[in-house]
Tab-separated table of C-alpha atoms and ligand atoms in Angstrom:
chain	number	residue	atom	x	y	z
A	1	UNK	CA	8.348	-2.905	25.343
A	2	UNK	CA	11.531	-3.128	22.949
A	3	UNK	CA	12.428	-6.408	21.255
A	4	UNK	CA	15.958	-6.749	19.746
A	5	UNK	CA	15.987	-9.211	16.604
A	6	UNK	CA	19.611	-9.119	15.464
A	7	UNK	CA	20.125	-5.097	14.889
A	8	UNK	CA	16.356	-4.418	14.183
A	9	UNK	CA	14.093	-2.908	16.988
A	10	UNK	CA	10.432	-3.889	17.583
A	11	UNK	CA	9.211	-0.891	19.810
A	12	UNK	CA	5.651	-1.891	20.923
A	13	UNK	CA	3.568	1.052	22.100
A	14	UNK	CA	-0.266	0.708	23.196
A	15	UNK	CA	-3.382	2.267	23.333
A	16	UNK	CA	-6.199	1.197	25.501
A	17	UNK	CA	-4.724	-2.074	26.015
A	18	UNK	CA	-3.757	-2.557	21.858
A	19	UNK	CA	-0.589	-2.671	20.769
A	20	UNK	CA	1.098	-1.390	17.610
A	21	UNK	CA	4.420	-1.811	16.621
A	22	UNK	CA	7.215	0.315	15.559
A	23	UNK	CA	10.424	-0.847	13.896
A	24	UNK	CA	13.877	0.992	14.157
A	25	UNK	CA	16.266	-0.398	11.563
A	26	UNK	CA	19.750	1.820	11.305
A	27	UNK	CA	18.235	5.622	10.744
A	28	UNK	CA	14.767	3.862	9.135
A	29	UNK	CA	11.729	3.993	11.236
A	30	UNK	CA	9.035	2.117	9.880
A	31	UNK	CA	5.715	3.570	11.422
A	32	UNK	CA	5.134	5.967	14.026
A	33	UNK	CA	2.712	4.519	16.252
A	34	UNK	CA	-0.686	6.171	18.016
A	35	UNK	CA	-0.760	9.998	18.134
A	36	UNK	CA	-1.123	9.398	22.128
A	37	UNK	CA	1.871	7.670	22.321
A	38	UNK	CA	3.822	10.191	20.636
A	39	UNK	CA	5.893	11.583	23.498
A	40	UNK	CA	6.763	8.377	24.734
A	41	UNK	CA	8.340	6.924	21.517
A	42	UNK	CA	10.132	10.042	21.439
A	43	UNK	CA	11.152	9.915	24.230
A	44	UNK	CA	13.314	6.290	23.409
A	45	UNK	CA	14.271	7.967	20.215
A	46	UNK	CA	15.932	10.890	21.117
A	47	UNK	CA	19.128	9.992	21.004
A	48	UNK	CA	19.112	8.306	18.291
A	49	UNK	CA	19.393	9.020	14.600
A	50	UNK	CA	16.288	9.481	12.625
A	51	UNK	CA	16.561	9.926	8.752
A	52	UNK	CA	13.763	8.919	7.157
A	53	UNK	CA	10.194	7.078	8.763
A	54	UNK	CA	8.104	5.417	6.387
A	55	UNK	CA	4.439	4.250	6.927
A	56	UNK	CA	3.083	1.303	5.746
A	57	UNK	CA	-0.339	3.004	5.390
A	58	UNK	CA	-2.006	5.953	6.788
A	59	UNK	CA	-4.224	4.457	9.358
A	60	UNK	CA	-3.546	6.734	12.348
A	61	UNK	CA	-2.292	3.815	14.663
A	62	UNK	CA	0.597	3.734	12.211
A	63	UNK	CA	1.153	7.461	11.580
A	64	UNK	CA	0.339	9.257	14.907
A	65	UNK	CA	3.995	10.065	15.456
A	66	UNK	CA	4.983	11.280	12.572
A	67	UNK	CA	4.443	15.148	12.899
A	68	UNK	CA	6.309	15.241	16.449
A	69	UNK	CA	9.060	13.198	15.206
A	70	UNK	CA	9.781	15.143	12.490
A	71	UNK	CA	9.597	18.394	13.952
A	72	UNK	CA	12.298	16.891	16.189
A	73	UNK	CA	15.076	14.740	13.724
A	74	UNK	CA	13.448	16.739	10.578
A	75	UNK	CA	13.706	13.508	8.841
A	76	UNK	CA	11.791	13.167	5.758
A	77	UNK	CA	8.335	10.971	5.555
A	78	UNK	CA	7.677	8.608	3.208
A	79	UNK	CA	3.594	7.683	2.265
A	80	UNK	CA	1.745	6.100	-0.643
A	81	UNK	CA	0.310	7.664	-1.385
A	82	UNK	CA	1.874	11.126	-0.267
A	83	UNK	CA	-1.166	12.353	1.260
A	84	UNK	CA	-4.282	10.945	3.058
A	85	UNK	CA	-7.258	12.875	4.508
A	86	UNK	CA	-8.866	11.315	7.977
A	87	UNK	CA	-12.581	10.769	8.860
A	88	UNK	CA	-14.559	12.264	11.749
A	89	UNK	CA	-14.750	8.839	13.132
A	90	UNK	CA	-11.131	7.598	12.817
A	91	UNK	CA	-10.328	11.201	15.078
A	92	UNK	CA	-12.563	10.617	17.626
A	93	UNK	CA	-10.970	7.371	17.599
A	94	UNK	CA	-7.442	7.942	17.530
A	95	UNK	CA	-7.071	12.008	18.378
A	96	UNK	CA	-6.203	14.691	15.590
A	97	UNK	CA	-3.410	14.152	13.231
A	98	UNK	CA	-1.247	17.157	13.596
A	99	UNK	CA	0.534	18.261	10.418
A	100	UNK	CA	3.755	16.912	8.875
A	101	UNK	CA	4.834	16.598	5.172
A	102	UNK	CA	5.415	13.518	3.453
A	103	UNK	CA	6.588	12.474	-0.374
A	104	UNK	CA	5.510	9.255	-2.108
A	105	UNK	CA	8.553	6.467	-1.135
A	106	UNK	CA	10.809	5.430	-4.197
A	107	UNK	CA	11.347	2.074	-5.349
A	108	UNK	CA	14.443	1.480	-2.693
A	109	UNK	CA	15.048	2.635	0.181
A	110	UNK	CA	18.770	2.025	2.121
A	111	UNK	CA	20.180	2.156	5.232
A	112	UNK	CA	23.713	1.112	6.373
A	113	UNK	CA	22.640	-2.329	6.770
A	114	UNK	CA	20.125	-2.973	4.895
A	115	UNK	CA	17.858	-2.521	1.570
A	116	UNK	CA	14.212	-3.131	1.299
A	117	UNK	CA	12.283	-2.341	-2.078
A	118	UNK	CA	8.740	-0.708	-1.389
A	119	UNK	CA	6.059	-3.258	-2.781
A	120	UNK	CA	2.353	-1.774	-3.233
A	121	UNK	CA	0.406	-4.178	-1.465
A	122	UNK	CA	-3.344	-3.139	-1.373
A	123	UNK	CA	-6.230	-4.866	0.637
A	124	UNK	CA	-6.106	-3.704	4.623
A	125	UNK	CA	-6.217	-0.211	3.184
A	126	UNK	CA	-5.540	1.469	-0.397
A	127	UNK	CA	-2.313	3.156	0.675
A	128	UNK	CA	-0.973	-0.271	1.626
A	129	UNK	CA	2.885	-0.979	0.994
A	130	UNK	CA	5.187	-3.408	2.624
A	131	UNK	CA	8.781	-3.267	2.568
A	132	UNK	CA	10.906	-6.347	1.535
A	133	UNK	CA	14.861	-6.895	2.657
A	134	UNK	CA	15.819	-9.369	-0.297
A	135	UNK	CA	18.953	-10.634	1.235
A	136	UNK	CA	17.261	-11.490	4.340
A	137	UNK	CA	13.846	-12.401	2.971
A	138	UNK	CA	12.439	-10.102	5.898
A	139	UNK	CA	9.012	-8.381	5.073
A	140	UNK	CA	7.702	-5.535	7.020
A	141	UNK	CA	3.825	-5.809	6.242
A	142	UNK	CA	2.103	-3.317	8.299
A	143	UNK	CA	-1.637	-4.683	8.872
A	144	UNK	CA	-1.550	-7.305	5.656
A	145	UNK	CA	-0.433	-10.057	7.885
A	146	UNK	CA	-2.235	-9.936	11.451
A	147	UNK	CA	-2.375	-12.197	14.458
A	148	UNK	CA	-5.419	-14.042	14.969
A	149	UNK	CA	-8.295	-14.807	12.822
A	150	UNK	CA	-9.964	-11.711	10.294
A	151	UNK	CA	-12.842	-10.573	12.133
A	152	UNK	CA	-13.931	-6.874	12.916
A	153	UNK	CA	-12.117	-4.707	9.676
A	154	UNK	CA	-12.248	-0.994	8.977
A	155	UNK	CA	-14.222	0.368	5.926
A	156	UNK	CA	-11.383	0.142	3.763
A	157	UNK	CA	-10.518	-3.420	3.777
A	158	UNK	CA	-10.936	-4.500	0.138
A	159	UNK	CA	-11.141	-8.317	0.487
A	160	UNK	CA	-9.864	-10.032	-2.894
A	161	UNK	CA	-6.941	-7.224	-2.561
A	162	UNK	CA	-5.748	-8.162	0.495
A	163	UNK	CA	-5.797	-11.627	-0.590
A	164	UNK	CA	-3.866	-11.222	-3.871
A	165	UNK	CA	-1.535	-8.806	-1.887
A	166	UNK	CA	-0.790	-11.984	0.419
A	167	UNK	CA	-0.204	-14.276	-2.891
A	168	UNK	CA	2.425	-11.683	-3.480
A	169	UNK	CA	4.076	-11.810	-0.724
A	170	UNK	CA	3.942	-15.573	-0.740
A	171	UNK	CA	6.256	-15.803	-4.261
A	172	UNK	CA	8.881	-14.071	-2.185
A	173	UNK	CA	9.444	-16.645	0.410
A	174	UNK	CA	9.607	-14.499	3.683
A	175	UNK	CA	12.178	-16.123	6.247
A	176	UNK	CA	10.750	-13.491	8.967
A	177	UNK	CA	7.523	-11.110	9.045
A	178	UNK	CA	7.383	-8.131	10.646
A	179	UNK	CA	3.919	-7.147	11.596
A	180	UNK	CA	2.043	-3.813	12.200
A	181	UNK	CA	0.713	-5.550	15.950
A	182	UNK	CA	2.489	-8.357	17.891
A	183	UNK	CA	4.676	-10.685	17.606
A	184	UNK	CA	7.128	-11.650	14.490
A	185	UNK	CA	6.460	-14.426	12.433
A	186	UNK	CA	8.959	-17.074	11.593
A	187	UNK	CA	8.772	-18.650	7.972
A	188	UNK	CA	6.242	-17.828	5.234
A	189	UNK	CA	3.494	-20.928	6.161
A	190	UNK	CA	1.568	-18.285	8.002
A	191	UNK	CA	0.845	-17.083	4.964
A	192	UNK	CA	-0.301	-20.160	3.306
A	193	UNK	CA	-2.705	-20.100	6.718
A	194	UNK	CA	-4.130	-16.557	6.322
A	195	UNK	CA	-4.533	-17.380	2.351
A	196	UNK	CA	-6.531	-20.580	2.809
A	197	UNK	CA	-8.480	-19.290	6.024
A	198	UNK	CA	-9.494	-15.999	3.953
A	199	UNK	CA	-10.861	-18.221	1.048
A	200	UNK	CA	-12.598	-20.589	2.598
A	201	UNK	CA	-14.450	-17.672	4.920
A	202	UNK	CA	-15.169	-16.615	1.674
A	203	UNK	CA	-16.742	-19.307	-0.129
A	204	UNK	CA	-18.614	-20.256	3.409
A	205	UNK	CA	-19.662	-16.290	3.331
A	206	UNK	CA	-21.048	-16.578	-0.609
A	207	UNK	CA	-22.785	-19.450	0.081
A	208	UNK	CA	-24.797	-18.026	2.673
A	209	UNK	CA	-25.609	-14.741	0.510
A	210	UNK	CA	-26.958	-17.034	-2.128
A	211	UNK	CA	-28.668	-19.237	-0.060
A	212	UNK	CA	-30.907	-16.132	0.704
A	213	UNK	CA	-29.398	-14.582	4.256
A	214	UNK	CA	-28.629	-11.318	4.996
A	215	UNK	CA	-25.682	-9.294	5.646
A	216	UNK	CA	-26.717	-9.444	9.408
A	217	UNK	CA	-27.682	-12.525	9.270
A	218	UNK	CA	-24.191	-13.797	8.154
A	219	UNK	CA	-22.798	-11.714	10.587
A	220	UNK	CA	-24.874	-14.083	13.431
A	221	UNK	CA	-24.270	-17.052	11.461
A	222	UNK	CA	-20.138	-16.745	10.991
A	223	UNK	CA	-19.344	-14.248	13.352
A	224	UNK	CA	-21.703	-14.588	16.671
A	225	UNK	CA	-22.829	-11.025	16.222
A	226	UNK	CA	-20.800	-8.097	16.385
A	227	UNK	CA	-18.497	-6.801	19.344
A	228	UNK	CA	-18.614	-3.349	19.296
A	229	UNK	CA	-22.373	-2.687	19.221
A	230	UNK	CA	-21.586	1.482	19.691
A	231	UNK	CA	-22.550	3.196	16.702
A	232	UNK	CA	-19.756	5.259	15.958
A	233	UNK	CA	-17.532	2.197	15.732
A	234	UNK	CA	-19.581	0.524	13.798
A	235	UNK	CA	-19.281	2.403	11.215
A	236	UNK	CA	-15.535	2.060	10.785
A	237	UNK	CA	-14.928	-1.179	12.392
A	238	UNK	CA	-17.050	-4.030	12.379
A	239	UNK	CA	-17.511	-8.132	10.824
A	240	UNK	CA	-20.405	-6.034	8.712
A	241	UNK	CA	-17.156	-4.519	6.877
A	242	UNK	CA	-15.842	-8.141	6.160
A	243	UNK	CA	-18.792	-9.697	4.956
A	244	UNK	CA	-19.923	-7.293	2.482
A	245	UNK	CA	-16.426	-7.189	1.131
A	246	UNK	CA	-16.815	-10.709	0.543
A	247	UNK	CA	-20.173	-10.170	-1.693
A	248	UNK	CA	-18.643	-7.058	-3.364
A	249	UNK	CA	-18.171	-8.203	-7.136
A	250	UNK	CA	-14.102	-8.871	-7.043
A	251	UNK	CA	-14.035	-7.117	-10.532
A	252	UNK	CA	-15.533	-4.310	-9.408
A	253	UNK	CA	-13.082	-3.831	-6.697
B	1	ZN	ZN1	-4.322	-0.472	9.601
């Protein structure tokens, strides 16, 4: 599926039914997608022109493209930070990450059109960044600023990052925001909504854990249990993740 919002390209590509998005702005590709899915976002790009592909972190969904593509436009590949090791789990997940070389992104990065500083926004993931086009007031944040309501989160969701990381991008007034999955998001209140909904889970989470329950137990309580009961998954993604986060000193983050 390819959405065209003014001369920027939201290429949506999925895996077992969940979609991730990829963004085509002039010769700037921001994410590469699943490795699965590969081929077929080559496939659209080939004819295009490719300079440089940045990821917004190095989850694979984001970064599974990014060895075929540049063994095709030999485009360079920006990553903070430059490199990232994957566990056993997140390949039997989301397939092997085949090779490619990538540098650490500078403070700028242009196109024809357009010029988006790299912001370090930590939280979803350490190697977090989001990309911000001043003029526009467009943000491209990668998995900071999701659909729905925070639930199920990988192992390296720091909580009280992702929420200052949000405050950030609140000062700069977004018009638009770009996700990492779905749809684009008009205006910056969203933010105000994720902010205020990730505090207040909070405070309802700490009260529990001082009134005496358990993680699991606050899972039950909050949550309704846990979705993906298979082990493996559990590990890496799961409302255990979340809630411990929560309880996790913030200083000691
Ligand atoms: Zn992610």
């Amino acid at each position: 599926m390819i959405e065209k919002i003014e001369d920027i390209k939201r290429i949506e590509l999925s895996q077992f039914k969940f979609p991730v998005n990829v963004y085509l702005i002039d010769d700037l590709l921001i994410d590469t997608g699943f490795p699965r899915t590969a081929k077929k976002l080559l496939s659209y790009l080939k004819n295009k022109k490719i300079n440089k592909i940045v990821n917004t972190h190095g989850h694979m969904d984001h970064t599974g493209g990014n060895s075929l593509l540049q063994g095709y436009f030999r485009c360079r590949i920006y990553h903070y930070p430059a490199k990232r090791s994957y566990t056993v789990v997140e390949k039997l997940l989301f397939g092997n990450l085949k090779n490619f070389t990538s540098e650490t992104p500078p403070e700028k990065i242009n196109t024809d059109n357009y010029s988006f500083e790299i912001l370090y926004t930590p939280g979803h993931s350490d190697d977090h960044i989001t990309l911000f086009e001043k003029k526009k007031r467009y943000i491209f944040s990668g998995d900071l600023v999701l659909h729905g309501e925070a639930r199920e989160v990988s192992r390296d969701v720091k909580i009280y990052r992702a929420i200052e990381s949000l405050k950030k991008l609140r000062t700069l007034r977004p018009e638009k925001i770009f996700p990492g999955h779905g749809e684009i998001f008009y205006g910056y209140e969203v933010l105000d909504e994720k902010i205020g909904y990730l505090e207040d889970l909070g405070e309802r989470i700490l009260r529990l854990y001082e009134g005496g329950k358990s993680v699991k137990e606050i899972v039950k309580i909050v949550f309704g249990g846990e979705r993906f009961p298979y082990f493996f998954i559990k590990g890496y993604f799961s409302c255990e993740n979340l809630v411990r986060s929560y309880i996790k000193d913030p200083k000691s983050l």
